Amino acid sequence: MDYKQVPERWTTRVRKPSRKGSMADVPQDIVTEIASLERLFTVDQAKLKEITEQFIVELKDGLEGNGNIPMNPSWVMNMPDGEETGRFLALDMGGTNLRVCEIELVDEKGEFDIIQSKYRMPEELKSGNAEELWDYTADCIEQFIEYHHEDDKDNLETLPLGFTFSYPATQEYIDHGVLQRWTKGWAVEGVEGHDVVPQLEKALRERKLPVTIAALVNDTTGTLVASAYTDTAMRLGCIFGTGCNGAYVEHCGNIPKLKHMNLPDDMEMLINCEYGAFNSKGTTPVLPKTPYDVMIDETSPRPGQQAYEKMISGLYLGEIFRLTMLDLHDNKKLIFQNQDLAQFRTPFCLDSSFLSFIEEDPFENLSETQDMFNDKFQVKANKAELELCRRLAELIGTRAARLCACGIAAICKMKGFDSCHVGADGSVFNKYPHFKQRIAKALRDILDWTGRKDPIVLSASEDGSGVGAALIAALTVKRIKEGNTNGIQDVKKFGL
Ligand code: GLC
């Protein structure tokens, strides 16, 4: 197989403000269409509130073990206090790349050293079989150790690994996780319904690697723990990227589906909500789906699943745009008349960075957008069509951010958090223009804040899938040492 190390790129960019736009000279039929798209994609305050209330119902159902939102107990049972120390590995299997990190939590409170390598995830692996997936993953870890421990690899102590596996998994223990179903377009055979830990462990054993899987971690729980490492006001961890999800701290007494375990009511448990599944098939429908959302769902590998995620996450935003534009061309005969849109017809040929690009076009005449349509799709867009594109991108991006706010507001309302910090990560949160501000505005709408300072604030998290996963491995080791072995399957392998 082809192992390409992806070079690290650290870039900072100053965001230019989006242009205001002008509808002067735009023909009436396009102006009318824009108004109709505005009606279709706008989610007003009343609707946001209605969605949030239904969200609370479904979150609670999930804690009971019913409904669509899995509300998976993660067996992460405490938050870091900044005093954690030790050396750990972290493996991040998020989607596009595979990342291996070695993290040293050092003596200075809240500090760490990190070395990391990224490996490209070959596209064919995502629809291959389990063995290929775990072989490739273990090969990457082996390569990492050989590269970074050339001199001491033969007498390396066994390193605890925090494995960030960003898919819904049922965890009866922290070092265990049965994949419920693939999300985000993955479809590797032989993993659904199986515990992924022994599958990876077998591949690690075959290579005799000095690694023990200490914790299986979701990216949201990793985000929450990593953010809480340096900020004690953190209550939620959220991902707005290829997928969309959140995690928070619950008390075991509020988790009816764990009642049989007789855990103390006030014991803490991080819950990986998997709320991308909100309002999927079988619940009272409240999501304001457009015909384009319905098409995405119906043609997806998993119709009826991840209903909320399909309207807001990075994997789908470009596709919503593409389907809308095609409808305006093919059926309404409004745009790109007499042009061949062949290049535009491939499903998922535009990702969310395309919409970011349009929203960020700094030129009044949208010339960068015009060039991009021409270069990428051989389509010539005129002034009116460009104005429509810009408005549509803005509507889709704004709708996504406003709907994202409902999940956050629902958890905060359910838990009675009047003020807190929310650690957020993911490509859409970090790169999509105005995303953070749009979520903040929607939270104000839902929670009726009028003051100058917002009580619930989102901030870019520390690296949840790397540092967060290592911290969770550290917290597990610490918990065993303290005698709390609840939710740990194989205490012996920790060698403590
Ligand atoms: C999908 C996954 C979930 C993950 C999210 C963000 O919703 O099911 O586990 O947290 O994407 O990556």
Short mmCIF file of C-alpha atoms and ligand atoms in Angstrom, two decimals:
data_model
loop_
_atom_site.label_atom_id
_atom_site.label_comp_id
_atom_site.label_asym_id
_atom_site.label_seq_id
_atom_site.Cartn_x
_atom_site.Cartn_y
_atom_site.Cartn_z
CA MET A 1 0.00 0.00 0.00
CA ASP A 2 0.93 3.54 -0.54
CA TYR A 3 1.94 5.32 2.66
CA LYS A 4 2.17 8.99 2.08
CA GLN A 5 3.07 11.07 5.00
CA VAL A 6 1.11 14.26 4.77
CA PRO A 7 3.32 17.22 5.51
CA GLU A 8 2.21 19.31 8.45
CA ARG A 9 0.90 22.67 7.44
CA TRP A 10 0.36 25.39 9.96
CA THR A 11 -1.26 28.36 8.35
CA THR A 12 -2.92 31.41 9.74
CA ARG A 13 -5.10 33.54 7.58
CA VAL A 14 -6.79 36.80 8.11
CA ARG A 15 -10.40 36.57 7.05
CA LYS A 16 -11.62 39.28 4.78
CA PRO A 17 -15.17 40.41 5.38
CA SER A 18 -17.68 39.01 2.89
CA ARG A 19 -19.00 41.58 0.47
CA LYS A 20 -22.46 43.05 0.91
CA GLY A 21 -23.79 42.25 -2.57
CA SER A 22 -26.18 44.21 -4.69
CA MET A 23 -29.29 43.13 -6.51
CA ALA A 24 -29.23 46.11 -8.89
CA ASP A 25 -29.39 44.87 -12.50
CA VAL A 26 -30.52 41.40 -11.43
CA PRO A 27 -33.53 40.34 -13.60
CA GLN A 28 -36.88 40.03 -11.86
CA ASP A 29 -37.24 36.25 -12.28
CA ILE A 30 -33.91 35.71 -10.46
CA VAL A 31 -34.85 38.21 -7.74
CA THR A 32 -38.11 36.26 -7.25
CA GLU A 33 -36.22 32.97 -7.12
CA ILE A 34 -33.78 34.32 -4.52
CA ALA A 35 -36.74 35.37 -2.38
CA SER A 36 -38.19 31.89 -2.65
CA LEU A 37 -34.84 30.30 -1.70
CA GLU A 38 -34.74 32.63 1.28
CA ARG A 39 -38.11 31.31 2.42
CA LEU A 40 -37.00 27.73 1.86
CA PHE A 41 -33.69 27.91 3.74
CA THR A 42 -34.38 30.40 6.51
CA VAL A 43 -34.96 28.95 9.97
CA ASP A 44 -36.64 31.60 12.09
CA GLN A 45 -36.54 32.01 15.84
CA ALA A 46 -39.83 30.16 16.48
CA LYS A 47 -38.66 27.17 14.44
CA LEU A 48 -35.30 27.09 16.24
CA LYS A 49 -37.14 26.97 19.56
CA GLU A 50 -39.46 24.20 18.35
CA ILE A 51 -36.48 22.13 17.14
CA THR A 52 -34.66 22.64 20.45
CA GLU A 53 -37.67 21.41 22.45
CA GLN A 54 -37.95 18.26 20.31
CA PHE A 55 -34.18 17.83 20.68
CA ILE A 56 -34.53 17.73 24.46
CA VAL A 57 -37.20 15.04 24.16
CA GLU A 58 -34.95 12.90 21.94
CA LEU A 59 -31.86 13.40 24.15
CA LYS A 60 -33.86 12.19 27.15
CA ASP A 61 -35.26 9.25 25.18
CA GLY A 62 -31.69 8.29 24.33
CA LEU A 63 -30.70 8.25 28.01
CA GLU A 64 -33.61 5.85 28.57
CA GLY A 65 -32.29 3.63 25.79
CA ASN A 66 -35.04 4.54 23.33
CA GLY A 67 -35.37 6.56 20.15
CA ASN A 68 -32.83 7.68 17.60
CA ILE A 69 -30.11 9.54 19.49
CA PRO A 70 -27.80 6.85 20.91
CA MET A 71 -26.53 8.86 23.96
CA ASN A 72 -23.59 6.48 24.33
CA PRO A 73 -21.96 6.28 27.79
CA SER A 74 -18.25 6.67 27.10
CA TRP A 75 -16.86 5.37 30.43
CA VAL A 76 -14.83 8.53 30.67
CA MET A 77 -15.73 9.25 34.28
CA ASN A 78 -13.73 12.24 35.28
CA MET A 79 -12.33 15.41 33.85
CA PRO A 80 -8.65 16.27 33.87
CA ASP A 81 -7.31 18.57 36.56
CA GLY A 82 -4.20 19.57 34.63
CA GLU A 83 -1.98 17.39 36.84
CA GLU A 84 -2.01 14.33 34.55
CA THR A 85 1.43 13.11 33.49
CA GLY A 86 2.97 10.33 31.39
CA ARG A 87 3.63 9.26 27.82
CA PHE A 88 0.78 8.10 25.58
CA LEU A 89 -0.01 7.35 21.98
CA ALA A 90 -3.10 8.68 20.24
CA LEU A 91 -4.59 7.37 17.03
CA ASP A 92 -7.09 9.53 15.20
CA MET A 93 -9.24 7.78 12.61
CA GLY A 94 -11.54 10.62 11.73
CA GLY A 95 -12.16 10.49 8.01
CA THR A 96 -9.72 11.93 5.51
CA ASN A 97 -6.40 11.21 7.20
CA LEU A 98 -5.12 8.87 9.80
CA ARG A 99 -3.00 10.56 12.44
CA VAL A 100 -0.70 9.02 14.99
CA CYS A 101 0.56 11.16 17.88
CA GLU A 102 2.86 10.61 20.82
CA ILE A 103 2.00 12.89 23.69
CA GLU A 104 3.99 13.55 26.80
CA LEU A 105 1.91 15.13 29.54
CA VAL A 106 4.60 16.95 31.45
CA ASP A 107 4.87 18.09 35.07
CA GLU A 108 3.88 21.69 34.39
CA LYS A 109 0.11 21.95 34.90
CA GLY A 110 -1.88 21.71 31.65
CA GLU A 111 1.23 21.43 29.44
CA PHE A 112 2.21 18.73 26.95
CA ASP A 113 4.71 17.88 24.21
CA ILE A 114 3.46 16.28 21.03
CA ILE A 115 4.98 14.63 17.97
CA GLN A 116 2.69 13.49 15.20
CA SER A 117 2.51 12.09 11.69
CA LYS A 118 -0.39 12.02 9.30
CA TYR A 119 -1.04 9.28 6.78
CA ARG A 120 -3.41 9.57 3.89
CA MET A 121 -6.41 7.27 4.20
CA PRO A 122 -6.78 5.59 0.80
CA GLU A 123 -10.34 6.16 -0.47
CA GLU A 124 -10.81 2.46 -1.34
CA LEU A 125 -10.21 1.47 2.29
CA LYS A 126 -13.43 3.22 3.30
CA SER A 127 -15.47 0.68 1.35
CA GLY A 128 -13.11 -2.29 1.68
CA ASN A 129 -13.04 -4.94 4.38
CA ALA A 130 -12.15 -4.92 8.07
CA GLU A 131 -8.85 -6.73 7.72
CA GLU A 132 -7.49 -4.24 5.19
CA LEU A 133 -8.56 -1.35 7.38
CA TRP A 134 -6.87 -2.64 10.55
CA ASP A 135 -3.77 -3.82 8.70
CA TYR A 136 -3.31 -0.39 7.21
CA THR A 137 -3.93 1.28 10.57
CA ALA A 138 -1.43 -0.96 12.39
CA ASP A 139 1.11 -0.44 9.58
CA CYS A 140 0.85 3.32 10.11
CA ILE A 141 1.46 2.92 13.87
CA GLU A 142 4.44 0.67 13.11
CA GLN A 143 5.81 3.21 10.67
CA PHE A 144 5.37 5.94 13.27
CA ILE A 145 7.32 3.98 15.88
CA GLU A 146 10.07 3.11 13.44
CA TYR A 147 10.39 6.69 12.32
CA HIS A 148 10.27 8.38 15.71
CA HIS A 149 11.97 5.65 17.77
CA GLU A 150 14.66 4.49 15.42
CA ASP A 151 17.17 4.25 18.26
CA ASP A 152 15.12 2.86 21.14
CA LYS A 153 12.39 0.84 19.42
CA ASP A 154 13.63 -2.50 20.80
CA ASN A 155 13.38 -1.48 24.43
CA LEU A 156 10.37 0.78 24.27
CA GLU A 157 8.01 0.51 27.26
CA THR A 158 4.43 -0.45 26.33
CA LEU A 159 2.54 2.72 25.57
CA PRO A 160 -1.17 3.16 26.41
CA LEU A 161 -3.08 4.23 23.30
CA GLY A 162 -6.13 6.49 23.17
CA PHE A 163 -7.93 5.51 19.97
CA THR A 164 -10.19 8.22 18.57
CA PHE A 165 -12.79 6.38 16.54
CA SER A 166 -15.31 8.99 15.43
CA TYR A 167 -18.30 6.80 14.75
CA PRO A 168 -21.16 5.63 16.98
CA ALA A 169 -19.99 2.75 19.17
CA THR A 170 -21.74 1.00 22.04
CA GLN A 171 -19.28 0.91 24.90
CA GLU A 172 -19.81 -1.39 27.81
CA TYR A 173 -16.24 -0.60 28.81
CA ILE A 174 -13.82 2.15 27.89
CA ASP A 175 -11.49 -0.32 26.15
CA HIS A 176 -14.30 -1.77 24.06
CA GLY A 177 -16.72 -0.46 21.45
CA VAL A 178 -19.15 -2.16 19.13
CA LEU A 179 -19.69 -0.12 15.99
CA GLN A 180 -23.42 0.61 15.76
CA ARG A 181 -23.31 1.78 12.14
CA TRP A 182 -20.91 3.60 9.89
CA THR A 183 -21.65 7.28 9.31
CA LYS A 184 -20.10 9.96 7.06
CA GLY A 185 -20.17 7.74 3.97
CA TRP A 186 -17.94 4.94 5.35
CA ALA A 187 -18.92 1.35 4.56
CA VAL A 188 -16.12 -1.04 5.59
CA GLU A 189 -17.44 -4.58 5.66
CA GLY A 190 -17.11 -6.73 8.77
CA VAL A 191 -16.98 -3.97 11.39
CA GLU A 192 -20.61 -3.04 12.10
CA GLY A 193 -21.85 -5.05 15.06
CA HIS A 194 -18.28 -5.92 16.13
CA ASP A 195 -15.99 -4.68 18.86
CA VAL A 196 -13.33 -2.65 17.03
CA VAL A 197 -10.77 -2.94 19.86
CA PRO A 198 -9.84 -6.64 19.41
CA GLN A 199 -9.85 -6.12 15.64
CA LEU A 200 -7.14 -3.47 15.90
CA GLU A 201 -5.39 -5.28 18.76
CA LYS A 202 -4.96 -8.38 16.60
CA ALA A 203 -3.23 -6.35 13.89
CA LEU A 204 -1.00 -4.69 16.53
CA ARG A 205 -0.11 -8.07 18.05
CA GLU A 206 0.80 -9.51 14.65
CA ARG A 207 3.35 -6.72 14.32
CA LYS A 208 4.52 -7.14 17.93
CA LEU A 209 4.01 -3.44 18.60
CA PRO A 210 4.50 -2.22 22.20
CA VAL A 211 1.04 -0.66 22.37
CA THR A 212 -2.04 -1.30 24.56
CA ILE A 213 -5.43 0.14 23.65
CA ALA A 214 -6.35 1.90 26.89
CA ALA A 215 -9.39 3.80 25.67
CA LEU A 216 -11.68 4.03 22.69
CA VAL A 217 -12.64 7.66 22.34
CA ASN A 218 -15.09 9.66 20.26
CA ASP A 219 -13.80 12.94 18.82
CA THR A 220 -16.44 14.87 20.79
CA THR A 221 -15.46 13.40 24.17
CA GLY A 222 -11.81 13.97 23.23
CA THR A 223 -12.64 17.58 22.41
CA LEU A 224 -14.42 18.11 25.71
CA VAL A 225 -11.62 16.58 27.78
CA ALA A 226 -8.86 18.41 25.88
CA SER A 227 -10.67 21.72 26.28
CA ALA A 228 -11.38 21.10 29.96
CA TYR A 229 -7.66 20.47 30.51
CA THR A 230 -7.06 24.20 30.29
CA ASP A 231 -10.50 25.64 31.00
CA THR A 232 -12.62 24.52 33.94
CA ALA A 233 -15.78 26.22 32.58
CA MET A 234 -15.97 23.71 29.69
CA ARG A 235 -19.20 21.71 29.72
CA LEU A 236 -19.68 20.58 26.12
CA GLY A 237 -17.46 19.32 23.32
CA CYS A 238 -18.77 19.64 19.78
CA ILE A 239 -17.57 18.74 16.30
CA PHE A 240 -18.74 20.63 13.23
CA GLY A 241 -16.80 18.99 10.45
CA THR A 242 -17.48 16.17 8.01
CA GLY A 243 -19.95 15.02 10.66
CA CYS A 244 -21.69 16.81 13.48
CA ASN A 245 -21.97 15.67 17.09
CA GLY A 246 -21.64 16.68 20.76
CA ALA A 247 -20.62 15.33 24.17
CA TYR A 248 -21.30 16.48 27.74
CA VAL A 249 -20.97 15.30 31.34
CA GLU A 250 -23.99 13.51 32.82
CA HIS A 251 -24.60 12.10 36.29
CA CYS A 252 -25.13 8.33 36.34
CA GLY A 253 -28.39 8.86 38.26
CA ASN A 254 -29.79 10.57 35.13
CA ILE A 255 -28.96 7.66 32.84
CA PRO A 256 -31.85 5.20 33.27
CA LYS A 257 -30.33 2.74 30.82
CA LEU A 258 -27.37 2.24 33.23
CA LYS A 259 -29.59 1.70 36.31
CA HIS A 260 -28.84 -2.06 36.34
CA MET A 261 -25.19 -1.28 37.05
CA ASN A 262 -25.97 0.34 40.42
CA LEU A 263 -23.45 3.14 39.94
CA PRO A 264 -23.65 5.99 42.47
CA ASP A 265 -26.16 8.63 41.28
CA ASP A 266 -23.62 11.43 41.52
CA MET A 267 -20.88 9.58 39.63
CA GLU A 268 -19.96 11.43 36.42
CA MET A 269 -20.05 9.93 32.94
CA LEU A 270 -19.24 11.64 29.67
CA ILE A 271 -21.95 10.98 27.13
CA ASN A 272 -21.21 10.86 23.42
CA CYS A 273 -24.63 11.92 22.19
CA GLU A 274 -24.28 11.00 18.50
CA TYR A 275 -26.86 13.69 17.96
CA GLY A 276 -26.24 13.76 14.20
CA ALA A 277 -29.05 11.18 14.36
CA PHE A 278 -31.53 13.72 15.78
CA ASN A 279 -34.98 13.61 14.21
CA SER A 280 -34.21 10.61 12.02
CA LYS A 281 -36.92 8.21 10.88
CA GLY A 282 -39.53 7.33 13.49
CA THR A 283 -39.67 10.62 15.45
CA THR A 284 -41.98 13.64 15.19
CA PRO A 285 -40.47 15.46 12.21
CA VAL A 286 -39.48 19.05 13.02
CA LEU A 287 -36.49 19.62 10.76
CA PRO A 288 -37.33 22.07 7.97
CA LYS A 289 -36.20 19.82 5.12
CA THR A 290 -36.10 21.16 1.59
CA PRO A 291 -36.65 18.89 -1.43
CA TYR A 292 -32.84 18.90 -1.78
CA ASP A 293 -32.33 17.51 1.73
CA VAL A 294 -34.85 14.79 0.91
CA MET A 295 -32.92 13.89 -2.26
CA ILE A 296 -29.63 13.69 -0.36
CA ASP A 297 -31.18 11.37 2.18
CA GLU A 298 -32.94 9.17 -0.35
CA THR A 299 -29.86 8.67 -2.50
CA SER A 300 -27.51 8.16 0.49
CA PRO A 301 -26.20 4.72 1.45
CA ARG A 302 -28.25 5.02 4.68
CA PRO A 303 -31.64 6.66 3.98
CA GLY A 304 -33.51 7.73 7.10
CA GLN A 305 -30.35 7.91 9.25
CA GLN A 306 -28.36 10.94 10.49
CA ALA A 307 -31.18 13.31 9.45
CA TYR A 308 -29.78 16.33 11.35
CA GLU A 309 -26.18 15.70 10.27
CA LYS A 310 -27.24 15.53 6.63
CA MET A 311 -28.58 19.11 6.81
CA ILE A 312 -25.61 20.71 8.53
CA SER A 313 -22.32 18.90 8.28
CA GLY A 314 -19.46 19.59 5.91
CA LEU A 315 -19.96 16.41 3.95
CA TYR A 316 -23.33 17.60 2.68
CA LEU A 317 -23.27 21.42 2.37
CA GLY A 318 -21.75 21.46 -1.12
CA GLU A 319 -24.17 18.79 -2.28
CA ILE A 320 -27.19 20.79 -1.08
CA PHE A 321 -25.87 23.72 -3.10
CA ARG A 322 -25.23 21.57 -6.19
CA LEU A 323 -28.70 19.99 -6.16
CA THR A 324 -30.38 23.38 -5.75
CA MET A 325 -28.44 24.86 -8.64
CA LEU A 326 -29.21 21.88 -10.88
CA ASP A 327 -32.91 22.23 -10.12
CA LEU A 328 -32.79 25.90 -11.11
CA HIS A 329 -31.11 24.94 -14.38
CA ASP A 330 -32.81 21.68 -15.35
CA ASN A 331 -36.35 22.23 -14.14
CA LYS A 332 -36.88 25.93 -13.64
CA LYS A 333 -34.69 26.91 -16.65
CA LEU A 334 -33.54 29.98 -14.76
CA ILE A 335 -29.75 29.83 -14.76
CA PHE A 336 -26.84 28.81 -16.99
CA GLN A 337 -29.19 28.61 -19.96
CA ASN A 338 -27.85 26.81 -23.05
CA GLN A 339 -24.78 25.66 -21.16
CA ASP A 340 -23.62 22.12 -20.67
CA LEU A 341 -23.44 21.36 -16.96
CA ALA A 342 -21.86 17.91 -17.42
CA GLN A 343 -18.97 18.69 -15.05
CA PHE A 344 -21.43 19.80 -12.40
CA ARG A 345 -23.43 16.59 -12.43
CA THR A 346 -21.13 14.33 -10.45
CA PRO A 347 -22.64 13.84 -6.97
CA PHE A 348 -20.54 15.36 -4.19
CA CYS A 349 -18.20 17.06 -6.68
CA LEU A 350 -18.18 20.19 -4.52
CA ASP A 351 -17.33 20.16 -0.87
CA SER A 352 -18.08 22.77 1.75
CA SER A 353 -14.84 24.65 1.01
CA PHE A 354 -16.51 25.65 -2.27
CA LEU A 355 -19.25 27.47 -0.34
CA SER A 356 -16.69 29.06 1.98
CA PHE A 357 -14.87 30.28 -1.09
CA ILE A 358 -18.01 31.90 -2.55
CA GLU A 359 -18.91 33.51 0.77
CA GLU A 360 -15.38 34.87 1.07
CA ASP A 361 -15.11 36.26 -2.45
CA PRO A 362 -13.96 39.79 -1.63
CA PHE A 363 -14.80 41.33 -5.00
CA GLU A 364 -18.00 43.26 -5.58
CA ASN A 365 -18.40 41.63 -8.99
CA LEU A 366 -17.71 38.15 -7.52
CA SER A 367 -14.97 37.62 -10.07
CA GLU A 368 -13.24 34.92 -8.02
CA THR A 369 -16.45 32.90 -7.94
CA GLN A 370 -16.89 33.45 -11.65
CA ASP A 371 -13.35 32.17 -12.34
CA MET A 372 -13.88 29.18 -10.15
CA PHE A 373 -17.08 28.14 -11.96
CA ASN A 374 -15.26 28.52 -15.21
CA ASP A 375 -12.11 26.61 -14.17
CA LYS A 376 -13.75 23.83 -12.26
CA PHE A 377 -16.96 23.23 -14.20
CA GLN A 378 -16.48 25.05 -17.52
CA VAL A 379 -19.59 27.09 -16.73
CA LYS A 380 -19.85 30.78 -17.47
CA ALA A 381 -21.80 32.54 -14.74
CA ASN A 382 -23.23 36.01 -15.36
CA LYS A 383 -23.71 38.76 -12.76
CA ALA A 384 -27.23 37.68 -11.76
CA GLU A 385 -26.24 34.03 -11.50
CA LEU A 386 -23.27 34.95 -9.34
CA GLU A 387 -25.49 36.99 -7.02
CA LEU A 388 -27.80 34.01 -6.71
CA CYS A 389 -24.87 31.69 -5.95
CA ARG A 390 -23.60 33.98 -3.25
CA ARG A 391 -26.97 34.30 -1.60
CA LEU A 392 -27.55 30.55 -1.80
CA ALA A 393 -24.16 29.77 -0.20
CA GLU A 394 -24.94 32.25 2.55
CA LEU A 395 -28.38 30.69 3.13
CA ILE A 396 -27.01 27.14 3.31
CA GLY A 397 -24.12 28.15 5.59
CA THR A 398 -26.39 30.18 7.86
CA ARG A 399 -29.01 27.46 8.08
CA ALA A 400 -26.30 24.95 9.04
CA ALA A 401 -24.96 27.18 11.82
CA ARG A 402 -28.44 27.97 13.17
CA LEU A 403 -29.44 24.32 13.25
CA CYS A 404 -26.12 23.47 14.95
CA ALA A 405 -27.07 25.86 17.74
CA CYS A 406 -30.17 23.74 18.54
CA GLY A 407 -28.07 20.78 19.74
CA ILE A 408 -26.00 23.00 22.02
CA ALA A 409 -29.04 24.86 23.35
CA ALA A 410 -30.89 21.58 23.97
CA ILE A 411 -28.09 20.11 26.10
CA CYS A 412 -27.67 23.36 28.04
CA LYS A 413 -31.42 23.63 28.68
CA MET A 414 -31.72 19.98 29.66
CA LYS A 415 -28.80 20.30 32.09
CA GLY A 416 -29.78 23.73 33.36
CA PHE A 417 -26.44 25.27 32.29
CA ASP A 418 -27.07 29.02 32.32
CA SER A 419 -23.50 29.87 31.48
CA CYS A 420 -20.60 27.75 30.28
CA HIS A 421 -17.95 27.27 27.64
CA VAL A 422 -18.32 24.94 24.66
CA GLY A 423 -15.17 23.52 23.07
CA ALA A 424 -15.64 23.16 19.32
CA ASP A 425 -13.59 21.68 16.52
CA GLY A 426 -13.95 20.51 12.93
CA SER A 427 -13.32 21.91 9.48
CA VAL A 428 -16.64 23.75 9.23
CA PHE A 429 -16.24 25.41 12.62
CA ASN A 430 -12.63 26.37 11.96
CA LYS A 431 -12.81 27.36 8.32
CA TYR A 432 -16.33 28.30 7.28
CA PRO A 433 -16.71 32.09 7.33
CA HIS A 434 -18.93 33.55 10.06
CA PHE A 435 -19.90 30.10 11.34
CA LYS A 436 -19.12 30.85 14.96
CA GLN A 437 -20.90 34.22 14.90
CA ARG A 438 -23.96 32.67 13.25
CA ILE A 439 -24.17 29.99 15.95
CA ALA A 440 -23.86 32.69 18.61
CA LYS A 441 -26.69 34.69 17.04
CA ALA A 442 -28.91 31.58 16.89
CA LEU A 443 -28.18 30.79 20.56
CA ARG A 444 -29.32 34.31 21.41
CA ASP A 445 -32.53 33.68 19.44
CA ILE A 446 -33.21 30.34 21.12
CA LEU A 447 -32.29 31.31 24.66
CA ASP A 448 -33.64 34.88 24.51
CA TRP A 449 -30.44 36.56 25.67
CA THR A 450 -30.49 40.30 25.46
CA GLY A 451 -27.40 41.31 27.47
CA ARG A 452 -24.16 42.51 25.97
CA LYS A 453 -22.22 39.41 26.95
CA ASP A 454 -23.31 35.91 25.87
CA PRO A 455 -23.37 33.50 28.82
CA ILE A 456 -22.69 30.40 26.69
CA VAL A 457 -19.62 30.83 24.52
CA LEU A 458 -18.05 28.59 21.88
CA SER A 459 -14.30 28.52 21.50
CA ALA A 460 -11.92 26.57 19.30
CA SER A 461 -10.86 23.53 21.28
CA GLU A 462 -7.48 22.06 21.95
CA ASP A 463 -6.69 19.06 19.78
CA GLY A 464 -9.34 16.63 21.03
CA SER A 465 -8.50 13.64 18.88
CA GLY A 466 -4.82 13.81 19.82
CA VAL A 467 -4.30 15.42 23.22
CA GLY A 468 -7.88 14.62 24.29
CA ALA A 469 -7.45 10.92 23.51
CA ALA A 470 -4.11 10.82 25.36
CA LEU A 471 -5.68 12.53 28.36
CA ILE A 472 -8.51 10.00 28.40
CA ALA A 473 -5.93 7.20 28.36
CA ALA A 474 -4.19 8.98 31.26
CA LEU A 475 -7.45 9.39 33.18
CA THR A 476 -8.17 5.68 32.74
CA VAL A 477 -4.76 4.73 34.14
CA LYS A 478 -5.30 7.17 37.02
CA ARG A 479 -8.76 5.72 37.73
CA ILE A 480 -7.39 2.17 37.90
CA LYS A 481 -4.68 3.31 40.33
CA GLU A 482 -7.39 4.90 42.50
CA GLY A 483 -9.41 1.66 42.48
CA ASN A 484 -12.32 2.77 40.25
CA THR A 485 -12.30 -0.02 37.68
CA ASN A 486 -15.93 0.50 36.60
CA GLY A 487 -16.22 0.20 32.84
CA ILE A 488 -12.72 -1.17 32.24
CA GLN A 489 -12.75 -4.54 30.54
CA ASP A 490 -9.19 -5.73 30.86
CA VAL A 491 -7.48 -4.20 33.89
CA LYS A 492 -4.58 -6.65 33.72
CA LYS A 493 -3.29 -5.45 30.37
CA PHE A 494 -2.45 -2.08 31.92
CA GLY A 495 0.25 -3.89 33.94
CA LEU A 496 -0.27 -1.65 37.00
C1 GLC B 1 -20.44 11.48 12.94
C2 GLC B 1 -20.04 10.32 13.84
C3 GLC B 1 -19.69 10.82 15.23
C4 GLC B 1 -18.66 11.91 15.16
C5 GLC B 1 -19.12 13.02 14.21
C6 GLC B 1 -18.06 14.11 14.04
O1 GLC B 1 -21.62 12.04 13.42
O2 GLC B 1 -21.09 9.38 13.90
O3 GLC B 1 -19.18 9.76 16.02
O4 GLC B 1 -18.44 12.44 16.45
O5 GLC B 1 -19.41 12.46 12.94
O6 GLC B 1 -16.86 13.59 13.55
#
